[in-house]
Each structure stands twice: as C-alpha cells, then as structure tokens.
Amino acid sequence: MASDGDLAIQAVLNELSERLESVLPTNIGFPAASDVDFGSLSGFFHRHLLNNLGDPFTAGAYPQHTKTMEVAAVTFVADLMRAPEGDRWGYITTGAGEGNLYALHLARGLHPRGIVYYSEAAHYSVDKALDLLAMPSIRVRADHSGRMDFEDFEAQVDRNRDRPVIVVANIGTTMTEAVDDVRTIHQILDSLAIRRRYVHADAALSGIPLALMDPQERPGFDFADGADSVIVSGHKFLGTPIPCGVVVVKASHCAHLTRTGGYTGSPDTTITCSRSGHAAMMIWYALCMHGIDGLRTRAEQARELAAYTHQQLVELGWDAWRNPYGFTVVLETPPPVVTQKWALASTHGRSHIICMPGVTREQIDNFMADLRVVADPVPVGARRQATHNGMAPVLRTATPATA
Ligand SMILES: Cc1ncc(COP(=O)(O)O)c(C=O)c1O
C-alpha cells in the first residue's frame, strides 16, 4: 500500500504533468521543437548516473558515460558546419550560453588584447560571458530587422585598429532571427587590414536549419564562411527534453586551454567538470532518428508554417513581419486577453511566434481566431497603416521577407 508520503509525491507529479500538458497547445512563442519522442531513452533514467566527465575524446576513469555518442554528435554537427577535417573539436554544453562563454574564453586566450564586438540584438548570455571573463567590448547597433549595423561595426573597428578583433555574430537573434553574415564581417575586416581576428557564430536556433540550405542561398555563418567557432542548441531545433548545446571549434585554437583532469583520467577541456551524459545521448538520438533528410524536411515545414502565419496576420491587417529563412514571425503585441492565453515572448510592444517543428497549423488557426476577436473591424490594409504610427521601427520599415 502506498504511504502518505508516496501519495503526496504522486499528487505533486500529477499536478506538474497536468500543467505541462495544459500549456502545450498555446506555447507558440519559444524556440523548442516538440515533435520528437524521446521515450525510447527512458530506460536510461532509472539508475545510471551518466557523467561525461572531462574531454569527450578521452574516455577517462569514470565508466558510466556516453562519450561515444557525444563524439558522434559533435562530428555530425562539425560536418554540417563544414568544420575543417583534421582541425575540429567540440563538446556537448549545458546550452548556447555556455557555448558563447567557451568561445569567448578561447578567443581571449588567443587574443588577450582583443576587443569583442557584438550587436545590441545579441542574447544576454554574451553580456554575461563578457562580464565573467572581464573582456573589453563594444556593443554595435542593430538595424531595424535585428541585424548588426555594419556601418557602425566598421566605424567602431576603425577607431581601434591597433587591437585584435573578436566578433560574436548572431546567427538567428533571439527576437527576430536575424543573421549577421560572417562573410560580410570578414570583408569589412579585410578592408580595414585587420589581421588578428576571431569570429564566433552564436547559431543557437538557426545553425542547423541554415546549414541544411544551399550555402549560396543563405547568409554566411559556418567554418567555410569564416567562423572560428559555432554553437548550436540541442533543445531548440533538435527538441531535446534537457537543455544542452553543441559547441564546435577549430582544434588548433584550443591547445592553450588543455589542463590535466587529474583523477578523472581525461583532460579538463570543458567549462564545467561533470557533464550530462543524458544530454549527449539525446542529441545523438535526435540526429540519428532524423538524419540529414529528416532534419531538412522539418526545417522546410517550419518555414512554410511561418510563411503561412505571416500571411494570416497580414490578411487580418495585423502588423507582422519575418526575416528571410526564419521560423520566427514578429508581430505587434496583442492585448492582454490574448497574451494571457498564448505564450508569446514579448518586449517593447513586439511579440513573436516561433513556428518550431511540433507547432501545428491548427494551433496557428486557433491563435488567429482569438486575435480576430480583438482586431479592429477595419478593412484589410487600413489598420496596418494606422498602427504603424505607434509601432517600433522594426515593424515599420523592415522589408517583408520572402518565404
Ligand atoms: C541567440 C541565442 N544565443 C544564446 C541563447 C542562450 O541559450 P541557452 O538558454 O541554451 O543557454 C539563446 C537562447 O534563447 C539564443 O536565442
């Protein structure tokens, strides 16, 4: 018979489960794919501590790990990001924030006098990493679409030409999914004759979806385009139920960061010491289950749904906009009666819907039905004109994206 304690624990778990199920249908504002079933891995949660302590490429003394899967996942992502054969290394992080911290730590070791340039649209984890590492930095303006303002970037670098340049390029900003083209960054640095440079690509959300496109038809962001390191999240496009990420760097860059892990029997090359073996297993599983073709299909379907969502909003006369290739649709923040029901990320009068794999057309139609109730009863196009006066510039001036 179950004890009172058991019953109390079960009641808490049941309540949690109900709450999580109840928010699913209206959770369309955050970039977590929900179309992958990780149930086959549940057997590994019963009694094994899976700890990928130390370097993924050296098994080390602790026997319960998933480093073989970790290496396979890092290699998969390194191939996708066109990392140089024979000069690549990486590991599974706790998320993109740790990937940014690792990359900046690496860059600081290579260029101790470097200045970090990053756009005002960068994720707050970049500010945090700069703070922790005490690195000098310059926040560059972003344009109306969320992209780095390259004129401002050039002017800032020009003022500091005696210092090495470290750039954090956004490959899909958090709010608008804008991309800072890494090829353009290099052209600017070439034009200023800056030799000592390091470019990190924060590709948390968009790295894998963009990598599946023809490189000629998408912005530059990977190693072949000039990145020195790339981070992609595991819990965003790959939908892992535990937050994590894959950071990939040029192996030749990180020789100076290797410490011995002592009793662990594995070099201490990562930011944290103990690392989740479950996260590595989940990323590996998602990559294997989909393969390149499956991942590409998911990305294409997500873009199609984003185009559909954008179109629906435009037809309603609701201010909306989207960056090319993105899953993200930016819209004027709806009134509280809508935002209290729908989980949209909102700031400065703008919100976004992210059409991640797992978000359905039915959900979008349900959202639109709620929005129609509060939309002004004015002809299509007229409202758009009227609300523009009070809108944040990004919605007013950005060019509508192609599908
Ligand atoms: C562009 C970008 N970088 C970094 C992060 C931080 O990722 P994490 O929460 O996995 O640490 C996010 C999170 O949304 C992001 O959008």
Coordinates of C-alpha atoms and ligand atoms in Angstrom, one line a residue:
M1 CA 0.0 0.0 0.0
A2 CA 1.3 3.5 -0.9
S3 CA 2.3 5.6 2.1
D4 CA 1.1 9.2 2.7
G5 CA 4.4 10.4 1.6
D6 CA 4.2 8.4 -1.7
L7 CA 0.7 9.7 -2.3
A8 CA 1.8 13.3 -1.7
I9 CA 4.7 12.9 -4.1
Q10 CA 2.4 11.4 -6.7
A11 CA 0.0 14.3 -6.3
V12 CA 2.8 16.8 -7.0
L13 CA 3.9 14.9 -10.0
N14 CA 0.3 14.6 -11.3
E15 CA -0.2 18.3 -10.9
L16 CA 3.0 19.0 -12.8
S17 CA 2.1 16.7 -15.6
E18 CA -1.3 18.2 -16.0
R19 CA 0.1 21.7 -16.0
L20 CA 2.7 20.8 -18.7
E21 CA 0.0 19.2 -20.9
S22 CA -2.3 22.2 -20.5
V23 CA 0.3 24.7 -21.7
L24 CA 1.3 22.7 -24.8
P25 CA -1.5 23.9 -27.1
T26 CA -0.8 27.6 -26.5
N27 CA 3.0 27.6 -26.3
I28 CA 4.0 29.0 -29.6
G29 CA 6.4 31.8 -28.6
F30 CA 9.5 29.9 -27.6
P31 CA 12.0 28.0 -29.8
A32 CA 11.7 24.4 -28.5
A33 CA 10.8 21.7 -31.0
S34 CA 8.2 19.3 -29.6
D35 CA 7.9 16.8 -32.4
V36 CA 10.5 14.3 -31.2
D37 CA 9.5 11.4 -28.8
F38 CA 12.5 10.6 -26.6
G39 CA 10.5 7.8 -24.8
S40 CA 12.9 5.1 -26.0
L41 CA 15.6 6.6 -23.8
S42 CA 13.6 6.5 -20.6
G43 CA 15.2 3.2 -19.6
F44 CA 18.5 5.1 -19.1
F45 CA 16.9 7.3 -16.4
H46 CA 16.3 4.6 -13.8
R47 CA 19.6 4.1 -12.1
H48 CA 22.6 5.2 -14.2
L49 CA 24.4 8.4 -13.5
L50 CA 25.7 9.3 -16.9
N51 CA 28.6 11.7 -16.5
N52 CA 30.8 12.7 -19.4
L53 CA 33.4 14.0 -17.1
G54 CA 36.3 15.7 -18.9
D55 CA 37.1 15.7 -22.6
P56 CA 34.7 13.8 -24.9
F57 CA 37.5 12.3 -26.9
T58 CA 39.2 10.6 -23.9
A59 CA 37.1 8.1 -22.1
G60 CA 38.8 8.7 -18.7
A61 CA 38.4 6.8 -15.4
Y62 CA 34.6 7.2 -14.8
P63 CA 33.0 4.2 -16.6
Q64 CA 29.3 5.4 -16.8
H65 CA 29.4 7.8 -19.7
T66 CA 28.1 8.3 -23.2
K67 CA 31.2 9.8 -24.8
T68 CA 30.9 7.7 -27.9
M69 CA 27.5 9.3 -28.6
E70 CA 28.9 12.7 -27.7
V71 CA 31.8 12.3 -30.2
A72 CA 29.3 11.1 -32.9
A73 CA 27.0 14.1 -32.3
V74 CA 29.9 16.6 -32.3
T75 CA 31.2 15.1 -35.6
F76 CA 27.7 15.2 -37.1
V77 CA 27.4 18.9 -36.3
A78 CA 31.0 19.6 -37.3
D79 CA 30.3 18.1 -40.7
L80 CA 27.1 20.2 -41.0
M81 CA 29.0 23.3 -40.1
R82 CA 31.8 22.5 -42.6
A83 CA 34.5 22.4 -39.9
P84 CA 37.9 21.6 -41.3
E85 CA 38.7 17.9 -41.4
G86 CA 41.5 17.2 -39.0
D87 CA 41.2 20.5 -37.2
R88 CA 37.9 20.3 -35.3
W89 CA 37.0 19.7 -31.7
G90 CA 33.9 20.3 -29.6
Y91 CA 31.7 19.1 -26.8
I92 CA 28.1 19.0 -25.5
T93 CA 27.4 22.0 -23.3
T94 CA 24.6 22.9 -21.0
G95 CA 23.2 25.2 -23.7
A96 CA 24.1 28.0 -26.1
G97 CA 25.0 30.3 -23.2
E98 CA 27.9 28.0 -22.2
G99 CA 28.9 27.8 -25.8
N100 CA 29.2 31.6 -26.0
L101 CA 31.2 31.6 -22.8
Y102 CA 33.5 28.8 -24.0
A103 CA 34.1 30.5 -27.4
L104 CA 34.9 33.9 -25.8
H105 CA 37.2 32.2 -23.3
L106 CA 39.0 30.6 -26.2
A107 CA 39.2 33.9 -28.2
R108 CA 40.6 35.7 -25.1
G109 CA 43.4 33.2 -24.8
L110 CA 44.3 33.6 -28.5
H111 CA 43.9 37.4 -28.4
P112 CA 44.5 38.7 -24.9
R113 CA 44.3 42.4 -26.1
G114 CA 41.3 41.8 -28.3
I115 CA 38.1 43.8 -28.2
V116 CA 34.8 41.9 -28.5
Y117 CA 32.2 43.4 -30.9
Y118 CA 28.7 42.2 -30.7
S119 CA 25.3 43.6 -31.7
E120 CA 22.8 45.1 -29.4
A121 CA 20.4 42.3 -30.5
A122 CA 22.7 39.6 -29.2
H123 CA 21.5 37.2 -26.5
Y124 CA 22.1 38.4 -22.9
S125 CA 24.4 35.4 -22.4
V126 CA 27.0 37.3 -24.4
D127 CA 27.0 40.2 -21.9
K128 CA 27.2 37.7 -19.1
A129 CA 30.2 35.9 -20.6
L130 CA 32.0 39.2 -21.2
D131 CA 31.3 40.2 -17.6
L132 CA 32.7 36.8 -16.3
L133 CA 35.7 37.0 -18.5
A134 CA 36.3 40.7 -17.9
M135 CA 36.8 41.3 -21.7
P136 CA 36.7 44.8 -23.2
S137 CA 33.8 45.0 -25.6
I138 CA 31.8 47.3 -27.9
R139 CA 28.1 46.9 -28.4
V140 CA 27.3 47.6 -32.1
R141 CA 24.0 49.0 -33.2
A142 CA 21.5 46.6 -34.8
D143 CA 19.3 47.7 -37.7
H144 CA 15.5 47.5 -37.8
S145 CA 15.5 43.8 -38.7
G146 CA 17.8 42.9 -35.8
R147 CA 20.9 42.5 -38.0
M148 CA 24.3 44.1 -37.0
D149 CA 24.6 47.6 -38.4
F150 CA 27.8 47.0 -40.5
E151 CA 28.5 50.7 -40.9
D152 CA 28.6 51.1 -37.2
F153 CA 30.7 48.0 -36.9
E154 CA 33.2 49.2 -39.4
A155 CA 33.4 52.6 -37.7
Q156 CA 34.0 51.1 -34.3
V157 CA 36.7 48.7 -35.5
D158 CA 38.3 51.5 -37.4
R159 CA 38.7 53.5 -34.2
N160 CA 40.6 50.6 -32.6
R161 CA 42.7 49.3 -35.4
D162 CA 45.6 48.5 -33.1
R163 CA 43.6 45.9 -31.2
P164 CA 42.7 42.4 -32.3
V165 CA 39.0 42.0 -33.2
I166 CA 36.8 39.3 -31.7
V167 CA 33.2 39.2 -33.1
V168 CA 30.2 37.4 -31.9
A169 CA 27.9 37.0 -34.9
N170 CA 24.2 36.4 -34.3
I171 CA 23.0 33.5 -36.5
G172 CA 19.4 33.9 -35.6
T173 CA 18.8 36.6 -33.0
T174 CA 16.5 35.6 -30.1
M175 CA 13.7 38.1 -31.0
T176 CA 13.7 38.3 -34.8
E177 CA 16.0 35.5 -36.0
A178 CA 18.3 38.0 -37.9
V179 CA 21.6 36.8 -39.2
D180 CA 24.9 38.8 -39.1
D181 CA 26.6 37.5 -42.3
V182 CA 30.1 36.2 -41.3
R183 CA 31.4 36.7 -44.9
T184 CA 30.5 40.4 -44.7
I185 CA 32.2 40.7 -41.3
H186 CA 35.4 39.3 -42.9
Q187 CA 35.1 41.6 -45.9
I188 CA 35.0 44.6 -43.5
L189 CA 38.0 43.4 -41.5
D190 CA 39.9 42.8 -44.8
S191 CA 39.1 46.3 -45.9
L192 CA 40.5 47.7 -42.6
A193 CA 43.6 45.4 -42.9
I194 CA 42.8 43.7 -39.6
R195 CA 44.8 40.5 -39.4
R196 CA 44.3 39.4 -35.8
R197 CA 40.7 38.3 -35.6
Y198 CA 38.3 35.7 -34.3
V199 CA 34.7 35.2 -35.3
H200 CA 32.3 33.2 -33.1
A201 CA 28.9 32.3 -34.6
D202 CA 26.1 32.1 -32.0
A203 CA 23.8 29.9 -34.0
A204 CA 21.7 28.6 -31.1
L205 CA 18.4 28.3 -33.1
S206 CA 19.3 28.8 -36.7
G207 CA 22.6 27.0 -37.2
I208 CA 21.2 23.6 -38.1
P209 CA 18.3 24.8 -40.2
L210 CA 20.5 27.2 -42.2
A211 CA 23.2 24.5 -42.6
L212 CA 20.7 22.4 -44.5
M213 CA 20.3 25.0 -47.2
D214 CA 22.4 25.6 -50.2
P215 CA 25.4 27.8 -49.0
Q216 CA 24.9 30.1 -52.0
E217 CA 21.3 30.8 -51.0
R218 CA 21.7 31.6 -47.3
P219 CA 23.8 34.0 -45.3
G220 CA 27.4 33.0 -44.4
F221 CA 27.9 31.7 -40.9
D222 CA 29.8 28.4 -40.8
F223 CA 33.5 27.5 -40.8
A224 CA 33.8 27.6 -44.6
D225 CA 32.3 31.1 -44.4
G226 CA 35.0 32.1 -41.9
A227 CA 33.7 31.2 -38.4
D228 CA 36.3 30.1 -35.8
S229 CA 33.6 28.5 -33.6
V230 CA 29.9 27.7 -33.7
I231 CA 27.4 26.9 -31.0
V232 CA 24.0 25.3 -31.7
S233 CA 21.4 24.5 -29.1
G234 CA 20.2 20.9 -28.6
H235 CA 16.8 21.9 -27.0
K236 CA 15.8 24.2 -29.8
F237 CA 15.7 22.8 -33.3
L238 CA 16.6 19.2 -32.1
G239 CA 14.0 19.3 -29.3
T240 CA 15.9 17.5 -26.6
P241 CA 13.9 17.5 -23.3
I242 CA 17.1 18.6 -21.4
P243 CA 18.7 22.0 -22.2
C244 CA 22.0 21.5 -24.0
G245 CA 24.1 22.5 -27.0
V246 CA 27.0 21.5 -29.2
V247 CA 30.0 23.8 -29.5
V248 CA 32.4 23.2 -32.3
V249 CA 35.8 25.0 -32.7
K250 CA 39.0 24.6 -34.6
A251 CA 41.1 22.2 -32.6
S252 CA 44.2 24.2 -33.4
H253 CA 42.7 27.1 -31.5
C254 CA 42.4 25.3 -28.2
A255 CA 45.8 23.8 -27.5
H256 CA 46.3 26.5 -24.8
L257 CA 43.2 25.6 -22.9
T258 CA 44.1 22.0 -22.1
R259 CA 44.6 21.2 -18.4
T260 CA 45.0 17.8 -16.9
G261 CA 41.9 16.4 -15.3
G262 CA 43.9 14.6 -12.6
Y263 CA 42.0 11.7 -11.1
T264 CA 39.4 11.8 -13.9
G265 CA 41.9 10.4 -16.4
S266 CA 40.6 12.8 -19.1
P267 CA 41.9 16.2 -20.0
D268 CA 40.0 19.2 -18.4
T269 CA 39.0 20.9 -21.6
T270 CA 35.4 21.9 -21.0
I271 CA 33.8 24.8 -18.9
T272 CA 32.1 22.5 -16.4
C273 CA 33.6 19.4 -14.9
S274 CA 30.7 16.9 -14.6
R275 CA 28.7 17.0 -17.8
S276 CA 25.3 15.4 -18.6
G277 CA 25.7 12.1 -20.4
H278 CA 21.9 12.1 -20.9
A279 CA 22.1 15.3 -22.9
A280 CA 24.8 13.8 -25.2
M281 CA 22.6 10.7 -25.7
M282 CA 19.5 12.8 -26.6
I283 CA 21.3 15.0 -29.1
W284 CA 22.8 11.8 -30.7
Y285 CA 19.4 10.2 -30.7
A286 CA 17.6 13.2 -32.4
L287 CA 20.3 13.5 -35.0
C288 CA 20.2 9.7 -35.8
M289 CA 16.5 9.5 -35.8
H290 CA 16.1 12.3 -38.4
G291 CA 19.2 12.1 -40.4
I292 CA 20.1 14.9 -42.8
D293 CA 16.9 14.5 -44.9
G294 CA 14.6 14.4 -41.9
L295 CA 16.2 17.5 -40.4
R296 CA 15.8 19.3 -43.7
T297 CA 12.2 18.3 -44.1
R298 CA 11.4 19.6 -40.6
A299 CA 13.2 22.9 -41.3
E300 CA 11.3 23.4 -44.6
Q301 CA 7.9 22.6 -42.9
A302 CA 8.7 25.0 -40.1
R303 CA 9.5 27.8 -42.7
E304 CA 6.3 27.0 -44.6
L305 CA 4.2 27.4 -41.4
A306 CA 6.0 30.6 -40.6
A307 CA 5.1 31.9 -44.1
Y308 CA 1.5 30.8 -43.5
T309 CA 1.4 32.6 -40.1
H310 CA 2.8 35.8 -41.5
Q311 CA 0.3 35.7 -44.4
Q312 CA -2.6 35.2 -42.0
L313 CA -1.6 38.1 -39.9
V314 CA -1.1 40.4 -42.9
E315 CA -4.6 39.4 -44.2
L316 CA -6.0 40.3 -40.8
G317 CA -4.3 43.7 -41.1
W318 CA -2.2 43.0 -38.0
D319 CA 1.3 44.3 -38.1
A320 CA 3.6 41.4 -38.7
W321 CA 7.0 40.7 -40.3
R322 CA 9.6 38.0 -40.7
N323 CA 13.3 37.7 -41.5
P324 CA 14.2 35.5 -44.5
Y325 CA 14.6 31.8 -43.8
G326 CA 13.3 32.2 -40.3
F327 CA 10.8 30.3 -38.3
T328 CA 10.1 33.5 -36.3
V329 CA 7.1 35.8 -37.1
V330 CA 7.3 39.2 -35.3
L331 CA 4.1 40.9 -34.6
E332 CA 2.6 43.9 -32.7
T333 CA 1.9 42.6 -29.2
P334 CA -1.7 41.6 -28.9
P335 CA -3.9 42.9 -26.0
P336 CA -3.6 41.1 -22.6
V337 CA -6.7 39.0 -23.2
V338 CA -4.6 37.2 -26.0
T339 CA -1.2 37.2 -24.3
Q340 CA -2.6 35.8 -21.1
K341 CA -3.7 32.8 -23.0
W342 CA -1.0 32.4 -25.6
A343 CA 2.7 32.1 -24.5
L344 CA 4.3 34.7 -26.8
A345 CA 7.7 36.2 -26.0
S346 CA 7.1 40.0 -25.8
T347 CA 9.2 43.1 -25.4
H348 CA 8.9 46.8 -26.4
G349 CA 5.5 46.3 -28.0
R350 CA 6.6 43.4 -30.2
S351 CA 6.0 39.7 -29.7
H352 CA 7.0 36.7 -31.7
I353 CA 5.6 33.4 -32.7
I354 CA 8.2 30.7 -33.5
C355 CA 7.0 28.0 -35.8
M356 CA 9.2 25.3 -34.4
P357 CA 8.7 21.7 -35.5
G358 CA 5.8 20.5 -33.5
V359 CA 3.8 23.7 -33.8
T360 CA 0.8 22.9 -36.0
R361 CA -1.4 24.8 -38.5
E362 CA -4.3 24.2 -36.2
Q363 CA -2.6 26.0 -33.3
I364 CA -1.9 29.0 -35.6
D365 CA -5.5 29.0 -36.7
N366 CA -6.7 28.9 -33.1
F367 CA -4.4 31.8 -32.3
M368 CA -5.7 33.7 -35.3
A369 CA -9.3 33.1 -34.2
D370 CA -8.5 34.7 -30.8
L371 CA -6.7 37.6 -32.5
R372 CA -9.6 38.2 -34.8
V373 CA -11.9 38.8 -31.8
V374 CA -9.7 41.7 -30.7
A375 CA -8.6 43.1 -34.1
D376 CA -10.2 46.4 -35.1
P377 CA -13.1 45.9 -37.5
V378 CA -11.4 47.9 -40.3
P379 CA -10.7 47.0 -43.9
V380 CA -7.6 44.9 -44.7
G381 CA -4.6 47.3 -45.0
A382 CA -6.2 50.3 -43.3
R383 CA -5.3 49.1 -39.8
R384 CA -1.8 48.3 -40.9
Q385 CA -1.3 51.9 -41.9
A386 CA -2.9 53.3 -38.8
T387 CA -1.0 51.3 -36.2
H388 CA 2.3 51.9 -37.9
N389 CA 2.5 55.3 -36.4
G390 CA 2.8 53.9 -32.9
M391 CA 4.9 50.9 -33.8
A392 CA 8.5 50.1 -33.0
P393 CA 10.7 50.9 -36.1
V394 CA 11.4 47.3 -36.9
L395 CA 7.9 46.6 -37.9
R396 CA 7.5 49.9 -39.8
T397 CA 10.5 49.8 -42.0
A398 CA 11.8 46.3 -42.5
T399 CA 11.3 44.7 -45.9
P400 CA 8.8 41.9 -45.8
A401 CA 10.7 38.6 -46.1
T402 CA 10.5 36.1 -48.8
A403 CA 9.2 32.7 -47.8
Ligands
LIG1 C1 20.8 33.5 -30.0 C2 20.8 32.8 -28.6 N1 22.0 32.6 -28.1 C3 22.1 32.1 -26.9 C4 21.0 31.6 -26.2 C5 21.1 31.0 -24.8 O1 20.9 29.7 -24.9 P1 20.7 28.7 -23.7 O2 19.5 29.1 -23.0 O3 20.7 27.4 -24.3 O4 21.9 28.9 -22.8 C6 19.7 31.8 -26.7 C7 18.5 31.4 -26.1 O5 17.4 31.6 -26.4 C8 19.6 32.5 -28.0 O6 18.5 32.7 -28.6

